[in-house]
Amino acid sequence: MDSTIKKICSGDVRSASRLIRDIEDKIPEAKAKIKKLYAHTGKSFIIGITGAPGAGKSTLTDALITELRKQNKTIGVLAVDPTSPFTGGAILGDRIRMQRHAEDPGVFVRSLATRGALGGLSQAVGDAIHVMEAMGKDIIIVETVGIGQQEIDIINHAHSVVVVLVPGMGDEIQTMKAGLMEIADIFVINKANRAGAKQLQTELTSMLNLSSKTADGWKPPIVMVGDAFKPDTFVKDTAKLTQKIEEHHVYLQQSGKLTERMHRKAMAEIKDALSSCLLEPVFESLTASGELEHFAEKIKSGKADPYSVAEEITQRFFKKQDKK
Ligand SMILES: Nc1nc2c(ncn2[C@@H]2O[C@H](COP(=O)(O)OP(=O)(O)O)[C@@H](O)[C@H]2O)c(=O)[nH]1
Ligand SMILES: [Mg+2]
């Protein structure tokens, strides 16, 4: 076995961190390593935690780690922040919030910022998860910011999705419309000591009662989590959340839904891989040659339409492939 692969599979933090960094930087060799790692993946339970920036996701993750460590589970945490063009900022904050686990060899925390376009982030998330799976982590927690498409994406990576809402943010119902309702397995109403928590709970409950999801045999529970700075109640609330996540895990296993989700994950991974094999090189070469700009100008001035442009590019690309 390749020595890096061997090291990662034995849980070596340095090798794993380096590979995750290479994945983020899109170093071509990283892909070859992931291919070799693949046989050692697929055994971890993956939890997605999503919600607006500042909703308290990292604070909750920290509390979940504490709960899960009581059961001796090993944990990988991946904090994904597509809003930050730099490593640092929010991610530095995350590191501080999860600091108390920094010395614990059973906990491995890494972050990914956005690099490149075209769903590259989704693939990077998937690959970083694979590294943590190969390390043998029992549970992997993926924290993503619920903005735009990103929160919908998490469903392709996680087995269980926790959506974190905060009362008084005003946009809860819109967020629901944007599809969070469909992806949430568990809701958290965080900072539930604040005004409006009860009302949010009522609204959410009635929406859930109308939802078709319940027909599947799992009605997403709503967990109220109070002030993170009041340890007594916070610990109790987050223990409840941990319990709900475990119940969902059992439900997935017993209902056969886990296999279904793994199938969906495999499909999404094929799509991501195809995008990086086919779409990205084409996009990159058109960008480098300046043709992309040229096409955009033509479309802007009404001399071309995007469909014909895409057809022209596709034809040209496949001709080049044939000649090879
Ligand atoms: N008052 C209050 N602040 C909180 C609570 N939970 C988290 N915070 C604070 O809210 C800020 C954002 O929390 P963080 O966990 O980083 O949110 P994230 O962006 O969703 O990961 C931090 O300053 C936290 O200390 C809470 O229950 N009550
Ligand atoms: Mg965070």
Coordinates of C-alpha atoms and ligand atoms in Angstrom, one line a residue:
M1 CA 0.0 0.0 0.0
D2 CA 1.1 3.6 -0.8
S3 CA 2.7 5.0 2.4
T4 CA 0.4 8.0 2.6
I5 CA -2.6 5.8 2.3
K6 CA -1.3 3.5 4.9
K7 CA -0.7 6.4 7.3
I8 CA -4.1 8.0 6.7
C9 CA -5.7 4.6 7.3
S10 CA -3.9 4.4 10.6
G11 CA -5.3 7.8 11.6
D12 CA -2.2 9.9 11.0
V13 CA -3.3 13.5 11.4
R14 CA -0.4 15.1 9.4
S15 CA -0.9 13.0 6.3
A16 CA -4.7 13.4 6.4
S17 CA -4.3 17.2 6.9
R18 CA -2.0 17.5 4.0
L19 CA -4.3 15.5 1.7
I20 CA -7.2 17.7 2.6
R21 CA -5.2 20.8 1.9
D22 CA -4.2 19.3 -1.5
I23 CA -7.8 18.6 -2.2
E24 CA -8.7 22.2 -1.4
D25 CA -5.9 23.4 -3.6
K26 CA -6.9 21.1 -6.4
I27 CA -3.5 19.4 -6.6
P28 CA -3.9 16.7 -9.3
E29 CA -2.1 14.1 -7.3
A30 CA -4.8 14.4 -4.6
K31 CA -7.3 12.7 -6.9
A32 CA -5.0 9.7 -7.4
K33 CA -4.7 9.4 -3.6
I34 CA -8.5 9.6 -3.1
K35 CA -9.0 6.8 -5.6
K36 CA -6.7 4.6 -3.6
L37 CA -8.4 5.6 -0.3
Y38 CA -11.8 4.8 -1.6
A39 CA -11.7 1.1 -0.6
H40 CA -11.3 2.2 3.0
T41 CA -14.3 4.5 3.1
G42 CA -18.1 4.1 3.7
K43 CA -18.2 3.0 7.3
S44 CA -18.7 6.3 9.1
F45 CA -22.0 7.9 10.0
I46 CA -22.1 11.4 8.4
I47 CA -24.1 14.2 10.1
G48 CA -24.7 17.5 8.2
I49 CA -25.4 20.7 10.2
T50 CA -26.6 23.6 8.3
G51 CA -28.1 27.0 9.0
A52 CA -27.5 30.7 8.6
P53 CA -24.1 32.3 9.5
G54 CA -24.1 32.9 13.3
A55 CA -26.9 30.5 14.0
G56 CA -24.7 28.7 16.4
K57 CA -23.7 25.7 14.3
S58 CA -20.1 25.6 15.5
T59 CA -21.1 26.0 19.1
L60 CA -23.6 23.1 18.7
T61 CA -21.0 21.0 16.9
D62 CA -18.6 21.5 19.9
A63 CA -21.4 20.4 22.3
L64 CA -22.1 17.3 20.1
I65 CA -18.5 16.4 20.1
T66 CA -18.6 16.4 23.9
E67 CA -21.7 14.2 24.0
L68 CA -20.3 11.7 21.4
R69 CA -16.9 11.5 23.1
K70 CA -18.7 10.3 26.3
Q71 CA -19.6 7.2 24.2
N72 CA -16.0 6.9 23.0
K73 CA -16.9 7.6 19.4
T74 CA -14.1 9.0 17.3
I75 CA -15.1 12.1 15.4
G76 CA -14.1 14.1 12.3
V77 CA -15.4 17.6 11.8
L78 CA -15.4 19.4 8.5
A79 CA -16.3 23.1 8.6
V80 CA -17.2 24.3 5.2
D81 CA -17.5 28.0 4.6
P82 CA -18.3 29.0 1.0
T83 CA -18.8 32.6 2.1
S84 CA -15.2 33.1 3.0
P85 CA -12.7 33.6 0.2
F86 CA -9.9 33.2 2.7
T87 CA -8.9 30.7 5.2
G88 CA -9.3 32.5 8.5
G89 CA -12.1 34.7 9.5
A90 CA -15.1 32.6 10.5
I91 CA -12.9 29.5 10.4
L92 CA -10.5 30.9 12.9
G93 CA -13.5 31.4 15.1
D94 CA -14.6 27.8 14.6
R95 CA -11.2 26.6 15.7
I96 CA -11.5 28.7 18.8
R97 CA -15.0 27.4 19.5
M98 CA -13.8 23.8 19.2
Q99 CA -10.5 24.5 21.0
R100 CA -11.4 22.4 24.1
H101 CA -11.2 19.3 21.8
A102 CA -7.9 20.3 20.3
E103 CA -5.8 18.0 22.5
D104 CA -8.2 15.1 22.1
P105 CA -6.7 12.5 19.7
G106 CA -10.2 11.2 19.1
V107 CA -11.3 14.4 17.4
F108 CA -10.0 15.7 14.1
V109 CA -11.2 19.2 13.0
R110 CA -10.5 20.6 9.5
S111 CA -12.0 23.4 7.5
L112 CA -12.6 24.0 3.8
A113 CA -13.0 27.4 2.2
T114 CA -14.3 27.8 -1.3
R115 CA -11.9 27.6 -4.2
G116 CA -12.7 27.4 -7.9
A117 CA -16.2 27.3 -9.3
L118 CA -18.5 24.8 -10.8
G119 CA -19.4 22.5 -8.0
G120 CA -15.8 22.1 -7.1
L121 CA -16.6 22.7 -3.5
S122 CA -19.1 19.9 -3.4
Q123 CA -16.4 17.5 -4.7
A124 CA -13.9 18.8 -2.3
V125 CA -16.3 18.3 0.6
G126 CA -16.9 14.7 -0.6
D127 CA -13.2 14.0 -0.8
A128 CA -12.4 15.5 2.6
I129 CA -15.1 13.3 4.1
H130 CA -13.5 10.3 2.4
V131 CA -10.2 11.1 4.0
M132 CA -11.9 11.2 7.5
E133 CA -13.7 8.0 6.7
A134 CA -10.4 6.3 5.8
M135 CA -9.0 7.6 9.1
G136 CA -11.6 5.4 10.7
K137 CA -13.7 8.1 12.3
D138 CA -17.0 6.7 13.6
I139 CA -18.8 9.9 13.1
I140 CA -18.2 12.8 10.7
I141 CA -19.9 16.2 11.3
V142 CA -20.0 18.5 8.3
E143 CA -20.9 22.1 9.1
T144 CA -22.2 24.1 6.1
V145 CA -23.5 27.6 5.8
G146 CA -27.1 27.6 4.6
I147 CA -26.9 30.1 1.8
G148 CA -28.1 29.6 -1.7
Q149 CA -27.5 26.2 -3.1
Q150 CA -25.0 25.1 -0.5
E151 CA -27.5 23.8 2.0
I152 CA -29.2 21.7 -0.6
D153 CA -25.9 20.2 -1.5
I154 CA -25.3 18.8 2.0
I155 CA -28.0 16.2 1.4
N156 CA -25.7 14.6 -1.1
H157 CA -23.0 14.1 1.5
A158 CA -24.7 13.5 4.8
H159 CA -26.8 10.6 6.1
S160 CA -28.6 12.8 8.6
V161 CA -29.2 16.5 8.2
V162 CA -29.7 18.9 11.1
V163 CA -31.1 22.3 10.2
V164 CA -30.4 25.1 12.8
L165 CA -32.9 28.0 13.0
V166 CA -32.8 31.0 15.3
P167 CA -35.9 32.9 16.4
G168 CA -36.2 36.4 15.2
M169 CA -34.1 36.1 12.1
G170 CA -37.2 36.8 10.1
D171 CA -36.3 34.7 7.1
E172 CA -37.3 31.3 8.5
I173 CA -40.3 30.7 6.4
Q174 CA -38.6 31.8 3.2
T175 CA -35.7 29.5 4.0
M176 CA -38.2 26.7 4.3
K177 CA -39.6 27.5 0.9
A178 CA -36.1 27.4 -0.5
G179 CA -36.1 23.7 0.2
L180 CA -34.7 23.3 3.7
M181 CA -38.0 21.7 4.6
E182 CA -37.2 18.8 2.3
I183 CA -33.7 18.2 3.5
A184 CA -34.1 18.5 7.3
D185 CA -34.2 15.3 9.3
I186 CA -34.0 17.2 12.5
F187 CA -34.7 20.8 13.3
V188 CA -33.0 22.8 16.0
I189 CA -34.5 26.0 17.3
N190 CA -31.3 27.4 18.7
K191 CA -31.0 30.3 21.2
A192 CA -34.5 29.1 22.2
N193 CA -34.5 31.4 25.2
R194 CA -35.1 34.3 22.9
A195 CA -38.4 35.9 22.1
G196 CA -40.2 34.2 19.2
A197 CA -38.9 30.7 19.8
K198 CA -42.3 29.4 20.8
Q199 CA -43.9 31.0 17.7
L200 CA -41.3 29.6 15.4
Q201 CA -41.9 26.1 16.9
T202 CA -45.6 26.4 16.3
E203 CA -45.1 27.5 12.7
L204 CA -42.6 24.8 12.0
T205 CA -44.9 22.2 13.6
S206 CA -47.8 23.1 11.4
M207 CA -45.6 23.1 8.3
L208 CA -44.3 19.7 9.2
N209 CA -47.9 18.4 9.7
L210 CA -48.6 19.4 6.1
S211 CA -45.4 17.9 4.7
S212 CA -45.4 14.7 2.8
K213 CA -42.2 13.7 4.5
T214 CA -44.0 12.2 7.5
A215 CA -45.4 9.5 5.2
D216 CA -41.9 8.0 5.2
G217 CA -42.2 7.1 8.8
W218 CA -39.9 9.7 10.2
K219 CA -41.3 13.0 11.3
P220 CA -38.5 15.5 11.7
P221 CA -38.3 16.3 15.5
I222 CA -37.9 19.9 16.6
V223 CA -35.2 20.2 19.4
M224 CA -35.2 23.4 21.4
V225 CA -31.7 24.4 22.5
G226 CA -31.4 27.2 25.0
D227 CA -28.6 29.6 25.7
A228 CA -25.1 28.2 25.1
F229 CA -23.8 30.3 27.9
K230 CA -26.0 28.5 30.5
P231 CA -24.2 25.2 30.8
D232 CA -26.8 23.4 32.9
T233 CA -29.6 23.6 30.4
F234 CA -27.4 23.7 27.3
V235 CA -25.8 20.3 28.1
K236 CA -29.2 18.8 28.7
D237 CA -30.6 20.2 25.4
T238 CA -27.6 19.1 23.3
A239 CA -27.8 15.6 24.9
K240 CA -31.4 15.5 23.6
L241 CA -30.1 16.6 20.1
T242 CA -27.5 13.8 20.2
Q243 CA -30.2 11.3 21.1
K244 CA -32.5 12.4 18.2
I245 CA -29.6 12.0 15.8
E246 CA -29.0 8.5 17.1
E247 CA -32.7 7.7 16.8
H248 CA -32.6 8.9 13.2
H249 CA -29.5 6.7 12.5
V250 CA -31.4 3.7 13.8
Y251 CA -34.4 4.6 11.7
L252 CA -32.3 4.9 8.6
Q253 CA -30.8 1.5 9.2
Q254 CA -34.0 -0.3 10.0
S255 CA -36.1 1.2 7.3
G256 CA -33.6 0.6 4.5
K257 CA -33.3 4.4 4.0
L258 CA -29.6 4.3 4.7
T259 CA -28.9 2.3 1.6
E260 CA -31.2 4.7 -0.4
R261 CA -29.2 7.6 0.8
M262 CA -25.9 5.9 0.0
H263 CA -27.2 5.3 -3.5
R264 CA -28.1 9.0 -3.8
K265 CA -24.6 9.9 -2.5
A266 CA -23.0 7.7 -5.1
M267 CA -25.0 9.3 -7.9
A268 CA -24.1 12.8 -6.8
E269 CA -20.4 11.8 -6.6
I270 CA -20.5 10.5 -10.2
K271 CA -22.1 13.8 -11.2
D272 CA -19.4 15.8 -9.4
A273 CA -16.6 13.7 -10.9
L274 CA -18.0 14.0 -14.4
S275 CA -18.2 17.7 -13.9
S276 CA -14.5 17.9 -12.9
C277 CA -13.5 15.5 -15.8
L278 CA -15.5 17.1 -18.5
L279 CA -16.9 20.5 -17.7
E280 CA -14.1 22.1 -15.7
P281 CA -11.3 21.5 -18.3
V282 CA -13.5 22.9 -21.0
F283 CA -14.3 25.9 -18.9
E284 CA -10.7 26.4 -17.9
S285 CA -9.4 26.3 -21.5
L286 CA -12.1 28.7 -22.7
T287 CA -11.3 31.1 -19.9
A288 CA -7.6 30.9 -20.6
S289 CA -8.0 31.5 -24.3
G290 CA -10.3 34.4 -23.7
E291 CA -13.1 32.7 -25.7
L292 CA -15.4 32.6 -22.8
E293 CA -15.4 36.4 -22.7
H294 CA -15.8 36.5 -26.5
F295 CA -18.9 34.3 -26.3
A296 CA -20.3 36.3 -23.4
E297 CA -20.0 39.4 -25.5
K298 CA -21.7 37.8 -28.5
I299 CA -24.6 36.7 -26.3
K300 CA -24.8 40.1 -24.6
S301 CA -25.0 41.9 -28.0
G302 CA -27.7 39.5 -29.3
K303 CA -25.4 37.9 -31.9
A304 CA -25.6 34.5 -30.3
D305 CA -27.6 32.5 -27.8
P306 CA -26.2 30.4 -25.0
Y307 CA -27.6 27.1 -26.4
S308 CA -25.9 27.5 -29.7
V309 CA -22.7 28.5 -28.0
A310 CA -22.8 25.4 -25.8
E311 CA -23.5 23.2 -28.8
E312 CA -20.5 24.7 -30.7
I313 CA -18.2 24.2 -27.7
T314 CA -19.5 20.6 -27.2
Q315 CA -18.9 19.7 -30.8
R316 CA -15.5 21.1 -30.9
F317 CA -14.5 19.4 -27.6
F318 CA -15.7 16.0 -28.7
K319 CA -13.9 16.3 -32.1
K320 CA -10.7 17.0 -30.2
Q321 CA -11.3 13.9 -28.1
D322 CA -11.8 11.8 -31.2
K323 CA -8.5 12.8 -32.7
K324 CA -6.6 11.8 -29.5
Ligands
LIG1 N1 -26.3 34.5 23.2 C1 -26.0 33.4 22.6 N2 -25.0 33.4 21.7 C2 -24.6 32.2 21.1 C3 -25.3 31.0 21.4 N3 -24.8 30.0 20.6 C4 -23.8 30.6 19.9 N4 -23.7 31.9 20.2 C5 -22.7 32.9 19.8 O1 -23.1 33.2 18.4 C6 -21.9 33.5 17.7 C7 -21.9 32.5 16.4 O2 -21.8 31.2 16.9 P1 -21.3 30.1 16.0 O3 -21.4 28.8 16.7 O4 -19.9 30.4 15.5 O5 -22.3 30.1 14.8 P2 -22.1 29.5 13.3 O6 -21.7 30.6 12.4 O7 -23.5 29.0 13.0 O8 -21.1 28.4 13.3 C8 -20.7 33.2 18.6 O9 -20.2 34.4 19.0 C9 -21.3 32.4 19.7 O10 -20.6 32.5 20.9 C10 -26.4 31.1 22.3 O11 -27.1 30.1 22.5 N5 -26.7 32.3 22.9
MG2 MG -19.4 28.0 12.2

